[in-house]
XYZ file of C-alpha atoms in Angstrom:
560
model
C 25.597 -2.195 -59.054
C 28.248 0.486 -58.023
C 31.696 0.144 -60.049
C 34.920 1.753 -58.632
C 36.386 4.408 -60.702
C 40.143 4.958 -60.624
C 40.122 7.405 -57.432
C 37.711 4.689 -55.624
C 40.697 1.947 -56.546
C 43.562 3.996 -55.385
C 42.249 4.779 -51.840
C 41.688 1.204 -51.605
C 45.011 0.104 -52.849
C 46.674 2.554 -50.557
C 44.541 1.369 -47.487
C 45.922 -2.376 -48.699
C 49.388 -1.247 -48.733
C 48.891 0.763 -45.336
C 47.524 -2.515 -43.584
C 50.475 -4.849 -44.923
C 52.735 -2.965 -43.610
C 51.231 -2.444 -40.397
C 50.436 -6.152 -39.942
C 54.093 -6.563 -40.952
C 55.272 -4.347 -37.798
C 52.856 -6.032 -35.430
C 53.794 -9.369 -36.074
C 57.818 -8.151 -35.710
C 57.093 -6.888 -32.647
C 56.942 -3.502 -33.401
C 53.549 -2.722 -32.773
C 52.070 -3.806 -29.521
C 48.553 -5.391 -29.187
C 47.278 -2.275 -28.031
C 48.858 0.447 -31.154
C 47.701 -2.337 -33.477
C 44.045 -2.834 -32.116
C 42.594 0.496 -33.153
C 44.226 -0.317 -36.923
C 42.861 -3.850 -37.238
C 39.533 -3.030 -36.043
C 38.832 -0.710 -38.677
C 40.339 -2.762 -41.014
C 37.205 -5.360 -39.997
C 39.792 -7.576 -38.080
C 38.724 -8.969 -34.666
C 40.498 -11.428 -32.337
C 38.016 -14.367 -31.865
C 37.856 -17.020 -29.525
C 39.720 -19.188 -31.462
C 41.233 -17.428 -34.146
C 40.783 -14.271 -35.745
C 37.806 -13.248 -37.402
C 38.065 -10.818 -40.910
C 34.612 -9.112 -41.684
C 34.274 -7.808 -45.454
C 31.820 -4.871 -46.581
C 29.169 -5.835 -48.533
C 27.373 -1.987 -49.467
C 23.554 -2.644 -49.052
C 24.104 -6.218 -49.784
C 24.864 -6.272 -53.284
C 27.654 -8.967 -54.662
C 28.392 -9.337 -58.365
C 29.080 -13.086 -59.390
C 33.406 -12.283 -59.664
C 32.894 -11.042 -56.169
C 31.135 -13.881 -54.718
C 34.112 -16.209 -56.641
C 36.313 -14.324 -54.848
C 34.677 -15.024 -51.743
C 35.017 -18.591 -52.526
C 38.589 -18.597 -53.200
C 39.502 -16.865 -50.150
C 37.752 -19.242 -47.861
C 38.742 -22.180 -49.917
C 42.561 -20.663 -49.786
C 42.939 -18.901 -46.651
C 40.203 -20.310 -44.063
C 38.236 -23.511 -43.513
C 36.126 -23.536 -46.847
C 33.305 -21.502 -45.990
C 31.682 -18.339 -45.070
C 29.194 -16.564 -42.708
C 26.582 -13.863 -43.816
C 25.751 -11.338 -41.008
C 22.711 -9.482 -40.387
C 23.968 -6.314 -41.756
C 24.701 -7.912 -44.866
C 28.625 -8.610 -44.243
C 30.418 -11.616 -44.598
C 32.823 -13.284 -41.939
C 35.732 -15.684 -42.539
C 36.086 -16.960 -39.062
C 39.667 -19.185 -39.164
C 41.929 -17.125 -41.180
C 45.302 -16.939 -39.585
C 46.571 -13.408 -38.691
C 49.572 -13.508 -41.242
C 47.110 -13.788 -44.453
C 44.983 -11.213 -43.948
C 46.838 -8.848 -45.757
C 46.786 -11.147 -48.739
C 42.866 -11.455 -48.486
C 42.815 -7.774 -48.321
C 45.028 -7.628 -51.782
C 42.821 -10.050 -53.461
C 39.693 -8.338 -52.276
C 40.636 -5.055 -53.792
C 40.702 -6.823 -57.250
C 37.306 -7.003 -57.295
C 36.249 -3.968 -55.629
C 35.821 -4.997 -52.228
C 37.125 -4.005 -48.865
C 36.764 -4.627 -45.232
C 37.327 -0.761 -44.256
C 35.087 0.257 -41.626
C 33.450 -2.824 -40.568
C 34.562 -2.669 -36.964
C 35.543 0.304 -34.999
C 33.759 3.059 -33.703
C 32.980 4.696 -36.847
C 30.176 4.779 -39.204
C 29.875 0.800 -40.658
C 28.356 -0.791 -43.499
C 25.173 0.784 -45.261
C 22.429 -1.395 -45.257
C 18.910 -1.425 -47.227
C 16.492 -3.450 -48.745
C 17.563 -6.678 -50.656
C 14.792 -6.026 -52.852
C 15.667 -2.733 -53.675
C 15.122 -1.845 -57.502
C 12.528 -5.004 -57.871
C 9.832 -4.821 -55.311
C 6.418 -3.640 -56.255
C 5.848 -1.626 -53.491
C 8.927 0.477 -53.986
C 8.282 4.024 -54.717
C 11.743 5.316 -54.651
C 15.021 2.971 -55.521
C 16.959 3.295 -51.754
C 20.271 2.312 -53.524
C 21.665 5.398 -55.227
C 20.996 6.966 -52.120
C 23.033 4.563 -49.874
C 25.828 4.476 -52.465
C 26.169 8.275 -52.056
C 26.171 8.179 -48.295
C 28.680 5.250 -48.129
C 30.858 7.629 -50.421
C 30.540 10.459 -47.953
C 30.922 8.654 -44.692
C 34.043 5.939 -45.833
C 37.330 7.399 -44.417
C 35.593 10.845 -43.020
C 37.929 12.175 -40.505
C 35.658 13.491 -38.629
C 33.862 10.535 -37.774
C 36.681 7.756 -37.961
C 36.550 8.124 -33.840
C 32.930 8.269 -32.678
C 31.862 7.331 -28.973
C 30.536 4.220 -30.494
C 29.897 2.290 -33.842
C 27.324 3.663 -36.250
C 24.611 2.080 -38.155
C 22.545 3.777 -40.726
C 19.745 1.694 -42.956
C 17.913 3.300 -46.003
C 14.398 2.367 -47.064
C 12.453 3.107 -49.814
C 9.627 0.715 -50.142
C 6.076 0.200 -48.154
C 7.511 -2.448 -46.395
C 10.559 -1.778 -44.409
C 12.686 -4.523 -45.196
C 15.795 -2.514 -43.819
C 14.721 -2.737 -40.352
C 15.584 1.054 -40.243
C 13.318 1.682 -36.790
C 16.360 -0.425 -34.907
C 19.231 1.767 -36.514
C 21.401 4.994 -35.037
C 19.774 6.708 -38.054
C 16.913 5.056 -40.092
C 16.389 6.856 -43.241
C 12.741 6.565 -45.038
C 12.927 7.826 -48.760
C 9.271 9.493 -49.207
C 7.613 12.015 -51.739
C 5.910 15.290 -50.367
C 2.551 16.295 -51.573
C 4.618 18.363 -54.399
C 6.044 14.790 -55.638
C 9.259 15.922 -54.460
C 11.823 13.168 -53.160
C 13.114 13.572 -49.620
C 13.657 11.455 -46.438
C 11.655 11.170 -43.238
C 14.458 10.351 -40.236
C 14.667 8.281 -37.644
C 17.353 8.830 -34.879
C 18.313 7.170 -31.658
C 17.058 3.514 -32.365
C 19.630 0.315 -31.637
C 19.384 -3.036 -29.596
C 22.050 -4.083 -27.398
C 21.956 -4.015 -23.759
C 19.577 -1.208 -23.633
C 16.964 -1.793 -27.198
C 15.380 1.164 -28.429
C 13.031 1.790 -31.018
C 14.147 4.883 -33.259
C 12.294 8.248 -32.998
C 11.380 10.652 -35.883
C 13.538 13.473 -35.620
C 12.303 15.298 -39.463
C 9.205 14.007 -41.269
C 10.821 15.487 -44.391
C 14.319 16.654 -45.314
C 14.692 17.311 -49.037
C 16.907 14.908 -50.787
C 19.844 17.970 -51.284
C 20.300 18.193 -47.726
C 20.872 14.660 -46.700
C 24.392 14.574 -46.342
C 24.509 18.069 -44.530
C 21.571 16.610 -42.115
C 22.961 13.434 -41.336
C 26.289 15.517 -40.811
C 24.890 17.819 -38.106
C 23.183 14.410 -36.483
C 26.653 12.841 -36.488
C 28.554 16.404 -34.972
C 25.867 16.714 -32.164
C 26.413 12.811 -31.288
C 30.233 12.895 -31.723
C 30.193 16.003 -29.111
C 27.974 15.176 -26.559
C 28.047 10.981 -26.715
C 29.426 9.314 -23.908
C 33.090 8.328 -24.147
C 33.594 7.328 -20.227
C 31.111 4.618 -20.542
C 31.299 2.084 -23.368
C 27.651 0.698 -22.448
C 26.343 4.084 -22.646
C 28.222 5.255 -25.526
C 25.615 4.782 -28.483
C 23.459 7.842 -29.794
C 20.147 6.296 -28.411
C 21.663 6.907 -24.797
C 22.092 10.783 -25.709
C 18.882 10.939 -27.342
C 16.870 9.193 -24.714
C 19.128 11.526 -22.031
C 18.122 14.861 -23.686
C 14.681 14.094 -25.310
C 13.551 13.980 -28.914
C 12.992 17.566 -28.735
C 16.027 18.635 -27.297
C 18.004 16.730 -29.216
C 16.383 17.676 -32.453
C 16.955 21.481 -31.765
C 20.858 20.611 -31.168
C 20.605 19.293 -34.900
C 19.165 21.676 -36.201
C 21.480 24.682 -34.734
C 24.528 22.415 -36.224
C 22.829 21.878 -39.176
C 21.864 25.870 -39.871
C 26.113 26.411 -40.178
C 26.628 23.553 -42.829
C 23.064 23.058 -44.805
C 23.954 24.805 -47.882
C 27.522 23.926 -47.660
C 30.020 22.046 -49.752
C 27.863 18.648 -48.996
C 24.722 19.687 -50.954
C 23.775 17.572 -53.355
C 23.581 18.758 -56.626
C 21.365 16.868 -59.555
C 24.580 15.671 -61.420
C 25.969 13.911 -58.943
C 22.792 12.043 -57.860
C 22.444 11.318 -61.504
C 26.340 10.210 -61.690
C 25.480 7.331 -58.909
C 21.918 6.694 -60.009
C 23.331 5.906 -63.194
C 24.779 2.513 -62.051
C 21.937 1.367 -60.870
C 19.851 1.349 -64.343
C 17.212 -1.195 -64.752
C 19.508 -4.515 -66.468
C 18.148 -5.703 -69.860
C 14.934 -7.214 -69.257
C 13.114 -9.197 -71.840
C 9.265 -8.243 -72.649
C 7.735 -11.084 -71.223
C 4.135 -12.295 -70.300
C 2.995 -11.636 -66.885
C 2.430 -15.287 -66.265
C 4.604 -18.223 -67.969
C 2.649 -21.069 -68.633
C 5.358 -23.595 -68.374
C 6.214 -22.160 -64.659
C 2.728 -22.340 -63.381
C 2.737 -26.064 -65.158
C 5.361 -26.793 -62.685
C 3.610 -25.208 -59.888
C 0.649 -27.632 -60.584
C 2.449 -30.492 -60.863
C 5.336 -30.648 -58.725
C 4.419 -30.299 -55.339
C 7.743 -29.751 -54.140
C 8.510 -26.950 -56.358
C 5.225 -25.298 -55.272
C 6.494 -25.250 -51.508
C 9.452 -23.840 -52.501
C 7.433 -20.958 -54.954
C 5.302 -20.653 -51.869
C 7.894 -19.635 -49.368
C 11.151 -18.600 -51.359
C 9.818 -16.741 -54.358
C 8.794 -13.109 -54.549
C 6.909 -11.163 -56.979
C 8.548 -9.062 -59.398
C 7.925 -5.582 -60.868
C 8.692 -6.775 -64.269
C 6.246 -9.165 -65.523
C 7.556 -12.545 -66.316
C 10.363 -12.185 -63.685
C 10.615 -12.914 -59.759
C 13.307 -12.781 -57.130
C 14.338 -16.158 -55.544
C 15.600 -16.505 -52.196
C 18.447 -18.945 -51.462
C 17.871 -20.289 -47.869
C 21.037 -20.262 -45.658
C 19.147 -22.446 -43.073
C 19.534 -26.150 -44.072
C 18.769 -28.397 -40.859
C 22.390 -29.472 -39.570
C 24.158 -25.891 -40.835
C 24.811 -23.095 -38.755
C 22.552 -20.317 -39.761
C 24.306 -17.688 -42.601
C 27.017 -20.288 -43.275
C 27.653 -21.342 -46.767
C 30.640 -23.550 -48.594
C 32.946 -21.945 -51.043
C 31.620 -24.754 -53.515
C 28.250 -23.373 -52.903
C 29.254 -19.726 -53.393
C 30.881 -20.402 -56.783
C 27.490 -22.097 -57.749
C 25.662 -19.020 -56.519
C 28.178 -17.051 -58.787
C 27.095 -19.501 -61.727
C 23.449 -19.310 -61.166
C 23.696 -15.352 -60.947
C 25.635 -15.072 -64.572
C 23.071 -17.369 -65.931
C 19.604 -16.486 -64.089
C 20.199 -12.835 -62.488
C 22.286 -10.677 -64.691
C 25.571 -11.311 -62.860
C 24.486 -10.300 -59.341
C 23.440 -11.899 -55.827
C 22.261 -9.817 -52.593
C 22.642 -11.073 -48.900
C 19.592 -10.298 -46.653
C 19.757 -9.162 -43.012
C 18.126 -12.095 -42.156
C 21.291 -14.090 -43.618
C 19.917 -15.588 -46.308
C 20.798 -14.874 -50.460
C 18.997 -13.473 -53.208
C 19.079 -13.773 -56.998
C 16.627 -10.837 -57.572
C 16.028 -10.999 -61.611
C 15.250 -14.502 -62.695
C 12.642 -15.123 -65.455
C 9.238 -17.058 -64.090
C 10.427 -20.019 -66.899
C 13.666 -20.279 -65.072
C 12.492 -20.876 -61.940
C 12.131 -24.543 -61.936
C 15.728 -25.126 -63.340
C 17.236 -22.981 -60.840
C 15.149 -24.674 -57.952
C 16.510 -27.992 -59.161
C 20.009 -26.758 -59.121
C 19.649 -25.350 -55.656
C 17.591 -28.073 -54.087
C 20.549 -30.378 -55.302
C 23.182 -28.129 -53.580
C 21.446 -27.571 -50.346
C 20.058 -24.164 -50.923
C 16.337 -24.463 -51.800
C 15.140 -25.339 -48.178
C 11.636 -23.934 -48.492
C 11.577 -22.051 -44.969
C 11.994 -18.253 -45.831
C 10.012 -16.801 -42.904
C 8.995 -19.995 -41.106
C 10.506 -20.968 -37.936
C 13.606 -22.528 -39.084
C 14.443 -19.316 -40.635
C 16.312 -18.498 -37.778
C 18.672 -15.638 -37.530
C 21.428 -16.511 -35.354
C 24.751 -14.871 -34.203
C 28.114 -16.849 -34.295
C 27.824 -16.941 -30.534
C 30.025 -18.745 -28.093
C 31.544 -21.152 -30.597
C 33.468 -18.341 -32.057
C 32.974 -14.738 -30.621
C 34.866 -13.991 -27.408
C 31.929 -11.288 -26.367
C 29.703 -14.236 -26.192
C 28.298 -15.702 -22.823
C 26.616 -18.835 -24.294
C 26.543 -20.617 -27.721
C 24.026 -19.897 -30.360
C 24.500 -22.224 -32.909
C 23.391 -25.696 -31.083
C 20.503 -24.209 -30.015
C 19.488 -23.071 -33.645
C 20.345 -26.872 -34.365
C 18.172 -28.351 -31.688
C 15.270 -25.927 -32.995
C 16.041 -26.735 -36.379
C 15.779 -30.924 -35.473
C 12.767 -30.569 -33.586
C 11.043 -28.934 -36.133
C 11.847 -31.091 -39.134
C 8.702 -31.430 -40.948
C 7.992 -28.972 -43.354
C 4.394 -29.528 -43.496
C 4.161 -28.780 -39.641
C 6.352 -25.863 -40.506
C 3.561 -24.594 -43.100
C 1.005 -24.901 -40.670
C 2.364 -22.977 -38.255
C 2.895 -20.321 -40.552
C 5.364 -17.206 -40.577
C 7.120 -16.763 -37.415
C 10.526 -15.477 -36.543
C 13.091 -16.983 -34.319
C 16.347 -14.733 -33.428
C 19.127 -15.951 -31.383
C 22.041 -14.083 -29.874
C 25.355 -15.278 -27.781
C 24.818 -11.979 -25.566
C 23.596 -8.661 -25.294
C 25.458 -7.059 -27.975
C 22.131 -8.736 -29.881
C 23.825 -9.237 -33.324
C 21.356 -12.049 -33.556
C 18.588 -9.022 -33.189
C 16.708 -11.289 -30.252
C 14.883 -8.222 -29.198
C 12.905 -7.782 -32.581
C 12.473 -11.779 -33.339
C 8.884 -13.110 -32.516
C 10.242 -15.426 -30.263
C 13.913 -14.247 -28.945
C 16.759 -16.210 -27.478
C 19.487 -14.603 -25.467
C 22.148 -16.300 -24.297
C 23.664 -15.061 -20.621
C 26.304 -16.627 -18.158
C 25.337 -17.328 -14.431
C 28.387 -18.772 -12.656
C 29.969 -20.013 -15.529
C 27.406 -21.711 -16.560
C 25.372 -21.262 -20.165
C 21.471 -20.157 -19.913
C 18.891 -18.584 -21.805
C 16.536 -16.155 -21.608
C 13.205 -16.093 -23.826
C 11.528 -13.011 -24.898
C 8.498 -12.622 -26.846
C 6.477 -10.314 -28.990
C 9.357 -8.691 -30.615
C 9.059 -7.756 -34.274
C 10.474 -5.788 -37.254
C 9.490 -3.780 -39.931
C 6.623 -1.180 -39.901
C 5.678 -2.313 -36.706
C 8.914 -2.720 -35.215
C 8.958 -3.631 -31.451
C 10.913 -5.326 -28.735
C 10.079 -8.392 -27.266
C 9.249 -8.903 -23.591
C 11.142 -11.499 -21.449
C 8.699 -14.267 -19.975
C 10.411 -15.491 -16.972
C 13.435 -16.887 -15.959
C 16.204 -18.548 -18.235
C 16.673 -21.913 -19.057
C 19.174 -24.685 -19.477
C 20.351 -25.548 -22.779
C 18.737 -28.841 -22.908
C 15.556 -27.236 -22.371
C 15.469 -25.123 -25.131
C 13.543 -27.453 -27.595
C 11.289 -28.429 -25.290
C 10.446 -24.324 -24.477
C 10.119 -23.251 -28.301
C 7.779 -26.510 -28.500
C 5.653 -25.591 -25.647
C 5.272 -22.097 -27.046
C 4.146 -23.012 -30.455
C 1.752 -25.514 -28.758
C 0.501 -22.723 -26.917
C -0.059 -20.770 -30.374
C -1.758 -23.232 -31.771
C -4.329 -23.628 -29.266
C -5.278 -20.017 -29.063
C -4.644 -18.671 -32.556
C -7.903 -17.607 -34.568
C -8.191 -19.145 -37.926
C -5.183 -18.148 -40.092
C -3.764 -15.968 -37.292
C -0.218 -15.104 -37.397
C 1.941 -15.873 -34.373
C 2.628 -12.600 -33.538
C -0.910 -11.396 -33.838
C -1.878 -14.204 -31.330
C 0.697 -12.824 -28.848
C -0.379 -9.070 -29.181
C -4.251 -10.269 -28.942
C -3.880 -12.739 -25.589
C -0.673 -11.474 -24.081
C 2.640 -13.315 -22.625
C 0.799 -14.716 -19.991
C -0.739 -17.784 -21.658
C 2.622 -18.530 -23.109
C 4.306 -18.126 -19.572
C 1.772 -20.741 -17.907
C 2.606 -23.050 -20.317
C 6.357 -23.064 -20.065
C 6.666 -22.964 -16.381
C 3.809 -25.041 -15.640
C 5.784 -28.077 -14.645
C 9.238 -26.317 -14.577
C 11.356 -25.307 -11.489
C 13.541 -22.487 -12.671
C 17.319 -22.973 -12.305
C 16.788 -26.479 -10.769
C 17.773 -28.312 -13.837
C 21.217 -28.888 -14.984
C 22.733 -26.549 -17.019
C 25.642 -26.770 -19.743
C 29.128 -25.395 -18.584
């Protein structure tokens, strides 16, 4: 993974000192709340419902073991002993007092971490495939390109105050595990017929109040020009994006208003002025960054370890975990293991400081000192020998991190919701808990098969509810919490926005609603047919009919 040089470290250390002074002046009353707000936001600091929320950047989801231990130390020392991983592969502290944030900044800088541009109207954390570099379907490693773009975007003065926040994702595999179609810019690494590397570029995707699938603006841009082309997109957006209405300020609204053809023309006109300028990439610069992502010292192993397969045959619990939580690796004898942060009774994406320390130990012991964050809010040890998977599973099981539910109904994506966020209309975590409690039979979950449930507490869609096979959105109705349900959304290569099935439901109804949707699927599915394929085949009506058959919308008592 990328390591800071002296220049990087100096920049981050200077930001720590700057923010420490800004915080001192704010606490002393020298900076008002309005004056301090843009400062704190571009340093990842929110004022939430009960306490400040402090968001830390994890570029393209990579964490070294020393960084995991630092997060554990900060959670134990300055927070309530746990952290929350987000759908942008970031990490959040939810209970840290305002006055300790500068100390946390300083501690993070010691391990090459920061919170710069994790909020505010700027270019946010770059996300990518959590299995980058190890996936069998990968044709180009996206990490060097994500890092090059991250270095270009960090502290970029022209894009520090955009009309709205801006999110970019990079994918380099056949399967899109970075959800590039719902980003402001989605970058899909490709090779043309001559074998040259370039990017298919999508623009104008996003969720929130107006969910839109991104549209292709260019089918192939040579790698040398990826910075200048992105710069041209951002300049057009910065010039014409709405600043008078925050609900219409995202680039997706501008692209929709102009139309993709007109927007493409505007970008190409801008690009003509900068295409071959100083930000044109060179082979030397790409190699400089790519060298940080060379393969670790893999051993020459057999493709199939006999002991590993013996354990699968002899231990059904281990076999279940392997089926759901272990992925094939490009190197013979290795595998990638997903540590589930979706144990029933725990808020999705939460992990304790003690568990973080254990993951750091396992990263050192089993996976070359590195772990990764998925946008589904789980952790990955990407380079585990097959021969060591059984031992890792035993350790993870003891620590509560081996729930064999990756891709299943209880592997829920969920924002913090009204329990923490001041923007939320309703709570998300209790809904996730109720669903997990209802579907606590692993055999039944495996019978249901792959299904994605995403929950958001408000229209900002931090839980990506629009692209869940089943999406749940918290809404406020006269001070009461209600929940709107969508069906048919999906992420990945066939990304789609789900459709609302009808009037919203009270919190107490939600577990029943999900049960009825699942029962309808089981009755209607063909053999080995996935939930999303059944929905696409039969449409929404059978689900609606079942859910609303004996239910009078809005008549049941809601939770205030």
